[in-house]
mmCIF file of N, CA and C in Angstrom:
data_model
loop_
_atom_site.group_PDB
_atom_site.id
_atom_site.type_symbol
_atom_site.label_atom_id
_atom_site.label_comp_id
_atom_site.label_asym_id
_atom_site.label_seq_id
_atom_site.Cartn_x
_atom_site.Cartn_y
_atom_site.Cartn_z
ATOM 1 N N MET A 1487 0.844 -1.180 0.000
ATOM 2 C CA MET A 1487 0.000 0.000 0.000
ATOM 3 C C MET A 1487 0.883 1.235 0.000
ATOM 4 N N SER A 1488 0.514 2.204 -0.747
ATOM 5 C CA SER A 1488 1.292 3.425 -0.868
ATOM 6 C C SER A 1488 0.972 4.396 0.264
ATOM 7 N N ALA A 1489 2.013 4.981 0.832
ATOM 8 C CA ALA A 1489 1.834 6.005 1.859
ATOM 9 C C ALA A 1489 1.319 7.299 1.246
ATOM 10 N N ASP A 1490 1.256 7.350 -0.079
ATOM 11 C CA ASP A 1490 0.795 8.547 -0.773
ATOM 12 C C ASP A 1490 -0.726 8.658 -0.853
ATOM 13 N N LEU A 1491 -1.442 7.635 -0.393
ATOM 14 C CA LEU A 1491 -2.897 7.677 -0.467
ATOM 15 C C LEU A 1491 -3.455 8.695 0.520
ATOM 16 N N THR A 1492 -4.496 9.400 0.098
ATOM 17 C CA THR A 1492 -5.188 10.328 0.986
ATOM 18 C C THR A 1492 -6.082 9.527 1.935
ATOM 19 N N PRO A 1493 -6.526 10.132 3.035
ATOM 20 C CA PRO A 1493 -7.469 9.436 3.909
ATOM 21 C C PRO A 1493 -8.703 8.927 3.150
ATOM 22 N N GLU A 1494 -9.218 9.733 2.238
ATOM 23 C CA GLU A 1494 -10.387 9.295 1.463
ATOM 24 C C GLU A 1494 -10.056 8.078 0.602
ATOM 25 N N GLN A 1495 -8.900 8.069 -0.019
ATOM 26 C CA GLN A 1495 -8.498 6.926 -0.847
ATOM 27 C C GLN A 1495 -8.292 5.667 -0.006
ATOM 28 N N ILE A 1496 -7.764 5.818 1.189
ATOM 29 C CA ILE A 1496 -7.577 4.674 2.089
ATOM 30 C C ILE A 1496 -8.922 4.066 2.454
ATOM 31 N N VAL A 1497 -9.868 4.918 2.830
ATOM 32 C CA VAL A 1497 -11.197 4.426 3.205
ATOM 33 C C VAL A 1497 -11.896 3.793 2.004
ATOM 34 N N GLN A 1498 -11.774 4.389 0.840
ATOM 35 C CA GLN A 1498 -12.380 3.807 -0.359
ATOM 36 C C GLN A 1498 -11.766 2.452 -0.686
ATOM 37 N N ALA A 1499 -10.451 2.352 -0.588
ATOM 38 C CA ALA A 1499 -9.768 1.088 -0.895
ATOM 39 C C ALA A 1499 -10.174 -0.018 0.074
ATOM 40 N N GLN A 1500 -10.311 0.305 1.360
ATOM 41 C CA GLN A 1500 -10.729 -0.730 2.305
ATOM 42 C C GLN A 1500 -12.177 -1.136 2.057
ATOM 43 N N LEU A 1501 -13.021 -0.188 1.631
ATOM 44 C CA LEU A 1501 -14.415 -0.515 1.305
ATOM 45 C C LEU A 1501 -14.472 -1.467 0.108
ATOM 46 N N GLU A 1502 -13.658 -1.204 -0.889
ATOM 47 C CA GLU A 1502 -13.617 -2.090 -2.067
ATOM 48 C C GLU A 1502 -13.116 -3.483 -1.689
ATOM 49 N N ALA A 1503 -12.101 -3.565 -0.839
ATOM 50 C CA ALA A 1503 -11.594 -4.869 -0.393
ATOM 51 C C ALA A 1503 -12.642 -5.584 0.463
ATOM 52 N N TYR A 1504 -13.363 -4.835 1.283
ATOM 53 C CA TYR A 1504 -14.449 -5.401 2.091
ATOM 54 C C TYR A 1504 -15.508 -6.011 1.185
ATOM 55 N N ASN A 1505 -15.926 -5.272 0.176
ATOM 56 C CA ASN A 1505 -16.955 -5.776 -0.731
ATOM 57 C C ASN A 1505 -16.481 -6.957 -1.564
ATOM 58 N N ALA A 1506 -15.193 -7.041 -1.813
ATOM 59 C CA ALA A 1506 -14.620 -8.197 -2.519
ATOM 60 C C ALA A 1506 -14.389 -9.360 -1.557
ATOM 61 N N GLN A 1507 -14.605 -9.118 -0.275
ATOM 62 C CA GLN A 1507 -14.356 -10.081 0.794
ATOM 63 C C GLN A 1507 -12.920 -10.612 0.749
ATOM 64 N N ASP A 1508 -12.014 -9.713 0.463
ATOM 65 C CA ASP A 1508 -10.583 -10.017 0.441
ATOM 66 C C ASP A 1508 -10.006 -9.565 1.783
ATOM 67 N N VAL A 1509 -10.045 -10.458 2.763
ATOM 68 C CA VAL A 1509 -9.680 -10.084 4.131
ATOM 69 C C VAL A 1509 -8.223 -9.632 4.240
ATOM 70 N N GLU A 1510 -7.328 -10.230 3.471
ATOM 71 C CA GLU A 1510 -5.921 -9.829 3.527
ATOM 72 C C GLU A 1510 -5.746 -8.400 3.024
ATOM 73 N N LYS A 1511 -6.309 -8.103 1.867
ATOM 74 C CA LYS A 1511 -6.227 -6.749 1.303
ATOM 75 C C LYS A 1511 -6.936 -5.750 2.215
ATOM 76 N N PHE A 1512 -8.102 -6.117 2.703
ATOM 77 C CA PHE A 1512 -8.885 -5.278 3.601
ATOM 78 C C PHE A 1512 -8.048 -4.859 4.814
ATOM 79 N N CYS A 1513 -7.379 -5.817 5.431
ATOM 80 C CA CYS A 1513 -6.612 -5.545 6.645
ATOM 81 C C CYS A 1513 -5.363 -4.701 6.388
ATOM 82 N N GLU A 1514 -4.892 -4.648 5.163
ATOM 83 C CA GLU A 1514 -3.721 -3.826 4.842
ATOM 84 C C GLU A 1514 -3.927 -2.347 5.144
ATOM 85 N N TYR A 1515 -5.168 -1.906 5.174
ATOM 86 C CA TYR A 1515 -5.467 -0.492 5.352
ATOM 87 C C TYR A 1515 -5.626 -0.095 6.820
ATOM 88 N N PHE A 1516 -5.443 -1.050 7.723
ATOM 89 C CA PHE A 1516 -5.632 -0.822 9.152
ATOM 90 C C PHE A 1516 -4.312 -0.964 9.895
ATOM 91 N N SER A 1517 -4.158 -0.211 10.972
ATOM 92 C CA SER A 1517 -2.943 -0.274 11.780
ATOM 93 C C SER A 1517 -2.914 -1.559 12.607
ATOM 94 N N GLU A 1518 -1.735 -1.911 13.068
ATOM 95 C CA GLU A 1518 -1.561 -3.110 13.909
ATOM 96 C C GLU A 1518 -2.401 -3.015 15.181
ATOM 97 N N ASP A 1519 -2.609 -1.794 15.684
ATOM 98 C CA ASP A 1519 -3.355 -1.619 16.935
ATOM 99 C C ASP A 1519 -4.756 -1.037 16.687
ATOM 100 N N VAL A 1520 -5.327 -1.328 15.537
ATOM 101 C CA VAL A 1520 -6.652 -0.803 15.193
ATOM 102 C C VAL A 1520 -7.637 -1.047 16.344
ATOM 103 N N PHE A 1521 -8.476 -0.048 16.558
ATOM 104 C CA PHE A 1521 -9.476 -0.095 17.626
ATOM 105 C C PHE A 1521 -10.837 0.109 16.978
ATOM 106 N N ALA A 1522 -11.771 -0.778 17.260
ATOM 107 C CA ALA A 1522 -13.125 -0.669 16.698
ATOM 108 C C ALA A 1522 -14.143 -0.702 17.831
ATOM 109 N N ALA A 1523 -15.150 0.167 17.720
ATOM 110 C CA ALA A 1523 -16.167 0.250 18.765
ATOM 111 C C ALA A 1523 -17.465 0.784 18.190
ATOM 112 N N GLY A 1524 -18.529 0.553 18.929
ATOM 113 C CA GLY A 1524 -19.769 1.236 18.642
ATOM 114 C C GLY A 1524 -19.573 2.689 19.040
ATOM 115 N N TYR A 1525 -20.243 3.599 18.377
ATOM 116 C CA TYR A 1525 -20.082 5.024 18.675
ATOM 117 C C TYR A 1525 -20.455 5.282 20.130
ATOM 118 N N LEU A 1526 -19.505 5.801 20.884
ATOM 119 C CA LEU A 1526 -19.676 6.076 22.315
ATOM 120 C C LEU A 1526 -20.117 4.835 23.088
ATOM 121 N N GLY A 1527 -19.722 3.661 22.588
ATOM 122 C CA GLY A 1527 -20.217 2.444 23.215
ATOM 123 C C GLY A 1527 -19.175 1.372 23.375
ATOM 124 N N ASP A 1528 -19.631 0.166 23.269
ATOM 125 C CA ASP A 1528 -18.832 -1.010 23.543
ATOM 126 C C ASP A 1528 -17.703 -1.193 22.541
ATOM 127 N N VAL A 1529 -16.579 -1.681 23.058
ATOM 128 C CA VAL A 1529 -15.452 -2.051 22.208
ATOM 129 C C VAL A 1529 -15.846 -3.297 21.425
ATOM 130 N N ILE A 1530 -15.610 -3.271 20.126
ATOM 131 C CA ILE A 1530 -15.876 -4.421 19.261
ATOM 132 C C ILE A 1530 -14.647 -5.315 19.218
ATOM 133 N N CYS A 1531 -13.505 -4.712 18.975
ATOM 134 C CA CYS A 1531 -12.250 -5.465 18.986
ATOM 135 C C CYS A 1531 -11.085 -4.486 18.956
ATOM 136 N N GLN A 1532 -9.907 -5.018 19.304
ATOM 137 C CA GLN A 1532 -8.707 -4.209 19.266
ATOM 138 C C GLN A 1532 -7.555 -5.059 18.764
ATOM 139 N N GLY A 1533 -6.779 -4.486 17.852
ATOM 140 C CA GLY A 1533 -5.640 -5.186 17.277
ATOM 141 C C GLY A 1533 -5.995 -5.823 15.949
ATOM 142 N N ILE A 1534 -5.012 -5.881 15.078
ATOM 143 C CA ILE A 1534 -5.256 -6.341 13.710
ATOM 144 C C ILE A 1534 -5.674 -7.808 13.649
ATOM 145 N N GLU A 1535 -5.146 -8.646 14.519
ATOM 146 C CA GLU A 1535 -5.534 -10.064 14.478
ATOM 147 C C GLU A 1535 -7.000 -10.237 14.834
ATOM 148 N N ALA A 1536 -7.460 -9.540 15.871
ATOM 149 C CA ALA A 1536 -8.879 -9.611 16.248
ATOM 150 C C ALA A 1536 -9.751 -9.043 15.133
ATOM 151 N N TRP A 1537 -9.286 -7.959 14.506
ATOM 152 C CA TRP A 1537 -10.016 -7.334 13.392
ATOM 153 C C TRP A 1537 -10.126 -8.313 12.226
ATOM 154 N N LYS A 1538 -9.010 -8.951 11.915
ATOM 155 C CA LYS A 1538 -8.993 -9.911 10.806
ATOM 156 C C LYS A 1538 -9.938 -11.077 11.093
ATOM 157 N N GLN A 1539 -9.848 -11.658 12.279
ATOM 158 C CA GLN A 1539 -10.704 -12.797 12.609
ATOM 159 C C GLN A 1539 -12.179 -12.430 12.608
ATOM 160 N N ARG A 1540 -12.492 -11.228 13.033
ATOM 161 C CA ARG A 1540 -13.886 -10.748 12.994
ATOM 162 C C ARG A 1540 -14.411 -10.776 11.558
ATOM 163 N N HIS A 1541 -13.581 -10.320 10.616
ATOM 164 C CA HIS A 1541 -14.027 -10.245 9.230
ATOM 165 C C HIS A 1541 -13.969 -11.593 8.524
ATOM 166 N N VAL A 1542 -13.070 -12.457 8.902
ATOM 167 C CA VAL A 1542 -13.088 -13.830 8.376
ATOM 168 C C VAL A 1542 -14.440 -14.465 8.723
ATOM 169 N N LYS A 1543 -14.879 -14.258 9.954
ATOM 170 C CA LYS A 1543 -16.160 -14.815 10.408
ATOM 171 C C LYS A 1543 -17.342 -14.185 9.662
ATOM 172 N N ILE A 1544 -17.334 -12.856 9.523
ATOM 173 C CA ILE A 1544 -18.423 -12.170 8.818
ATOM 174 C C ILE A 1544 -18.502 -12.641 7.370
ATOM 175 N N PHE A 1545 -17.353 -12.712 6.687
ATOM 176 C CA PHE A 1545 -17.340 -13.115 5.279
ATOM 177 C C PHE A 1545 -17.778 -14.565 5.107
ATOM 178 N N ALA A 1546 -17.451 -15.421 6.067
ATOM 179 C CA ALA A 1546 -17.884 -16.826 5.996
ATOM 180 C C ALA A 1546 -19.386 -16.940 6.232
ATOM 181 N N GLU A 1547 -19.895 -16.166 7.192
ATOM 182 C CA GLU A 1547 -21.315 -16.230 7.524
ATOM 183 C C GLU A 1547 -22.194 -15.571 6.460
ATOM 184 N N PHE A 1548 -21.677 -14.521 5.835
ATOM 185 C CA PHE A 1548 -22.444 -13.754 4.851
ATOM 186 C C PHE A 1548 -21.621 -13.612 3.561
ATOM 187 N N PRO A 1549 -21.553 -14.653 2.750
ATOM 188 C CA PRO A 1549 -20.695 -14.628 1.561
ATOM 189 C C PRO A 1549 -21.135 -13.619 0.483
ATOM 190 N N ASN A 1550 -22.343 -13.091 0.595
ATOM 191 C CA ASN A 1550 -22.815 -12.097 -0.378
ATOM 192 C C ASN A 1550 -22.956 -10.711 0.250
ATOM 193 N N ASN A 1551 -22.315 -10.523 1.380
ATOM 194 C CA ASN A 1551 -22.339 -9.257 2.116
ATOM 195 C C ASN A 1551 -21.727 -8.127 1.284
ATOM 196 N N THR A 1552 -22.380 -6.970 1.256
ATOM 197 C CA THR A 1552 -21.825 -5.782 0.595
ATOM 198 C C THR A 1552 -22.225 -4.523 1.367
ATOM 199 N N ALA A 1553 -21.366 -3.533 1.299
ATOM 200 C CA ALA A 1553 -21.652 -2.222 1.875
ATOM 201 C C ALA A 1553 -21.577 -1.204 0.741
ATOM 202 N N ASN A 1554 -22.653 -0.493 0.537
ATOM 203 C CA ASN A 1554 -22.706 0.497 -0.542
ATOM 204 C C ASN A 1554 -22.677 1.896 0.052
ATOM 205 N N LEU A 1555 -21.763 2.709 -0.464
ATOM 206 C CA LEU A 1555 -21.593 4.071 0.019
ATOM 207 C C LEU A 1555 -22.801 4.922 -0.371
ATOM 208 N N VAL A 1556 -23.392 5.573 0.624
ATOM 209 C CA VAL A 1556 -24.493 6.504 0.407
ATOM 210 C C VAL A 1556 -23.947 7.927 0.357
ATOM 211 N N HIS A 1557 -23.052 8.232 1.295
ATOM 212 C CA HIS A 1557 -22.479 9.577 1.378
ATOM 213 C C HIS A 1557 -21.169 9.505 2.151
ATOM 214 N N ARG A 1558 -20.245 10.387 1.818
ATOM 215 C CA ARG A 1558 -18.945 10.434 2.507
ATOM 216 C C ARG A 1558 -18.604 11.879 2.842
ATOM 217 N N ILE A 1559 -18.075 12.066 4.050
ATOM 218 C CA ILE A 1559 -17.580 13.359 4.506
ATOM 219 C C ILE A 1559 -16.112 13.167 4.863
ATOM 220 N N VAL A 1560 -15.259 14.044 4.364
ATOM 221 C CA VAL A 1560 -13.834 13.987 4.672
ATOM 222 C C VAL A 1560 -13.471 15.257 5.427
ATOM 223 N N LEU A 1561 -12.933 15.077 6.634
ATOM 224 C CA LEU A 1561 -12.502 16.189 7.473
ATOM 225 C C LEU A 1561 -11.068 15.901 7.909
ATOM 226 N N GLY A 1562 -10.120 16.303 7.104
ATOM 227 C CA GLY A 1562 -8.718 16.027 7.421
ATOM 228 C C GLY A 1562 -8.452 14.533 7.441
ATOM 229 N N GLU A 1563 -8.024 14.025 8.588
ATOM 230 C CA GLU A 1563 -7.712 12.598 8.723
ATOM 231 C C GLU A 1563 -8.878 11.796 9.283
ATOM 232 N N THR A 1564 -10.061 12.399 9.277
ATOM 233 C CA THR A 1564 -11.278 11.692 9.676
ATOM 234 C C THR A 1564 -12.180 11.583 8.456
ATOM 235 N N VAL A 1565 -12.656 10.368 8.217
ATOM 236 C CA VAL A 1565 -13.572 10.120 7.104
ATOM 237 C C VAL A 1565 -14.824 9.468 7.687
ATOM 238 N N ILE A 1566 -15.964 10.019 7.330
ATOM 239 C CA ILE A 1566 -17.237 9.503 7.819
ATOM 240 C C ILE A 1566 -18.029 8.983 6.626
ATOM 241 N N ASP A 1567 -18.315 7.705 6.648
ATOM 242 C CA ASP A 1567 -19.097 7.080 5.581
ATOM 243 C C ASP A 1567 -20.490 6.737 6.085
ATOM 244 N N HIS A 1568 -21.486 6.996 5.267
ATOM 245 C CA HIS A 1568 -22.847 6.532 5.488
ATOM 246 C C HIS A 1568 -23.032 5.382 4.506
ATOM 247 N N GLU A 1569 -23.260 4.188 5.027
ATOM 248 C CA GLU A 1569 -23.314 2.992 4.186
ATOM 249 C C GLU A 1569 -24.645 2.266 4.327
ATOM 250 N N ASP A 1570 -25.055 1.662 3.244
ATOM 251 C CA ASP A 1570 -26.227 0.796 3.176
ATOM 252 C C ASP A 1570 -25.690 -0.627 3.033
ATOM 253 N N VAL A 1571 -25.896 -1.437 4.068
ATOM 254 C CA VAL A 1571 -25.292 -2.771 4.115
ATOM 255 C C VAL A 1571 -26.333 -3.841 3.840
ATOM 256 N N SER A 1572 -25.981 -4.741 2.938
ATOM 257 C CA SER A 1572 -26.807 -5.913 2.635
ATOM 258 C C SER A 1572 -26.021 -7.154 3.014
ATOM 259 N N ARG A 1573 -26.629 -8.003 3.802
ATOM 260 C CA ARG A 1573 -25.990 -9.275 4.132
ATOM 261 C C ARG A 1573 -26.145 -10.270 2.976
ATOM 262 N N GLY A 1574 -27.022 -9.966 2.025
ATOM 263 C CA GLY A 1574 -27.172 -10.814 0.848
ATOM 264 C C GLY A 1574 -27.874 -12.125 1.133
ATOM 265 N N ASN A 1575 -28.566 -12.180 2.268
ATOM 266 C CA ASN A 1575 -29.236 -13.427 2.650
ATOM 267 C C ASN A 1575 -30.753 -13.288 2.707
ATOM 268 N N GLY A 1576 -31.271 -12.187 2.182
ATOM 269 C CA GLY A 1576 -32.707 -11.972 2.189
ATOM 270 C C GLY A 1576 -33.191 -11.118 3.347
ATOM 271 N N ASP A 1577 -32.340 -10.900 4.362
ATOM 272 C CA ASP A 1577 -32.717 -10.015 5.463
ATOM 273 C C ASP A 1577 -32.730 -8.568 4.963
ATOM 274 N N ALA A 1578 -33.428 -7.728 5.675
ATOM 275 C CA ALA A 1578 -33.475 -6.310 5.319
ATOM 276 C C ALA A 1578 -32.086 -5.680 5.437
ATOM 277 N N ASN A 1579 -31.797 -4.760 4.536
ATOM 278 C CA ASN A 1579 -30.559 -3.990 4.631
ATOM 279 C C ASN A 1579 -30.575 -3.153 5.902
ATOM 280 N N PHE A 1580 -29.403 -2.699 6.326
ATOM 281 C CA PHE A 1580 -29.335 -1.775 7.444
ATOM 282 C C PHE A 1580 -28.371 -0.650 7.098
ATOM 283 N N LEU A 1581 -28.583 0.493 7.749
ATOM 284 C CA LEU A 1581 -27.744 1.666 7.525
ATOM 285 C C LEU A 1581 -26.758 1.799 8.674
ATOM 286 N N VAL A 1582 -25.550 2.219 8.337
ATOM 287 C CA VAL A 1582 -24.520 2.397 9.351
ATOM 288 C C VAL A 1582 -23.676 3.613 8.999
ATOM 289 N N GLY A 1583 -23.279 4.337 10.027
ATOM 290 C CA GLY A 1583 -22.300 5.399 9.882
ATOM 291 C C GLY A 1583 -20.973 4.858 10.390
ATOM 292 N N CYS A 1584 -19.932 5.020 9.607
ATOM 293 C CA CYS A 1584 -18.601 4.537 9.982
ATOM 294 C C CYS A 1584 -17.686 5.747 10.091
ATOM 295 N N ILE A 1585 -17.104 5.934 11.257
ATOM 296 C CA ILE A 1585 -16.219 7.066 11.498
ATOM 297 C C ILE A 1585 -14.796 6.514 11.561
ATOM 298 N N TYR A 1586 -14.007 6.831 10.543
ATOM 299 C CA TYR A 1586 -12.640 6.314 10.415
ATOM 300 C C TYR A 1586 -11.640 7.401 10.803
ATOM 301 N N THR A 1587 -10.673 7.026 11.617
ATOM 302 C CA THR A 1587 -9.560 7.911 11.958
ATOM 303 C C THR A 1587 -8.304 7.351 11.309
ATOM 304 N N ILE A 1588 -7.619 8.176 10.536
ATOM 305 C CA ILE A 1588 -6.429 7.736 9.793
ATOM 306 C C ILE A 1588 -5.201 8.445 10.363
ATOM 307 N N LYS A 1589 -4.153 7.657 10.614
ATOM 308 C CA LYS A 1589 -2.855 8.201 11.036
ATOM 309 C C LYS A 1589 -1.777 7.378 10.367
ATOM 310 N N ASN A 1590 -0.770 8.057 9.845
ATOM 311 C CA ASN A 1590 0.351 7.375 9.190
ATOM 312 C C ASN A 1590 -0.132 6.424 8.091
ATOM 313 N N ALA A 1591 -1.090 6.877 7.302
ATOM 314 C CA ALA A 1591 -1.617 6.142 6.140
ATOM 315 C C ALA A 1591 -2.272 4.812 6.500
ATOM 316 N N ARG A 1592 -2.801 4.711 7.723
ATOM 317 C CA ARG A 1592 -3.535 3.522 8.153
ATOM 318 C C ARG A 1592 -4.758 3.958 8.966
ATOM 319 N N ILE A 1593 -5.798 3.161 8.907
ATOM 320 C CA ILE A 1593 -6.967 3.406 9.752
ATOM 321 C C ILE A 1593 -6.619 2.887 11.148
ATOM 322 N N THR A 1594 -6.664 3.777 12.131
ATOM 323 C CA THR A 1594 -6.304 3.402 13.495
ATOM 324 C C THR A 1594 -7.523 3.172 14.376
ATOM 325 N N ARG A 1595 -8.629 3.744 13.959
ATOM 326 C CA ARG A 1595 -9.849 3.643 14.775
ATOM 327 C C ARG A 1595 -11.052 3.688 13.846
ATOM 328 N N VAL A 1596 -12.048 2.891 14.176
ATOM 329 C CA VAL A 1596 -13.321 2.962 13.461
ATOM 330 C C VAL A 1596 -14.438 2.812 14.489
ATOM 331 N N GLU A 1597 -15.395 3.718 14.409
ATOM 332 C CA GLU A 1597 -16.566 3.662 15.284
ATOM 333 C C GLU A 1597 -17.810 3.580 14.403
ATOM 334 N N TYR A 1598 -18.769 2.805 14.863
ATOM 335 C CA TYR A 1598 -19.969 2.554 14.082
ATOM 336 C C TYR A 1598 -21.200 3.130 14.778
ATOM 337 N N VAL A 1599 -22.040 3.773 13.987
ATOM 338 C CA VAL A 1599 -23.353 4.217 14.426
ATOM 339 C C VAL A 1599 -24.343 3.459 13.555
ATOM 340 N N LYS A 1600 -25.079 2.547 14.150
ATOM 341 C CA LYS A 1600 -26.017 1.733 13.379
ATOM 342 C C LYS A 1600 -27.436 2.257 13.604
ATOM 343 N N ALA A 1601 -28.144 2.493 12.503
ATOM 344 C CA ALA A 1601 -29.528 2.935 12.582
ATOM 345 C C ALA A 1601 -30.376 1.795 13.127
ATOM 346 N N SER A 1602 -31.280 2.131 14.009
ATOM 347 C CA SER A 1602 -32.146 1.072 14.567
ATOM 348 C C SER A 1602 -33.478 1.025 13.867
#
């Protein structure tokens, strides 16, 4: 991965790898100590190995899973995506806000706001 990528390009590239369910490529865009949590809430996981295993499980459980970008806001090294997620299994789609923090050309933190 090039250190020349902008925060927006990093977030876009990880979204494309996520939709391709390429867990190795997906994880390249995250720091070794990546931290993921619900917005102002519970910790989801911490560290790249936990992040990777979380997505291996998601991709295995939902092989047709996709996240489609609805809107993106870029504020310096913070990127906020509004996504429409389909598990591809016939369940209703859900909306999520993803708040990405980028440092040293890697996503170091991601927080999720899920619409209820």
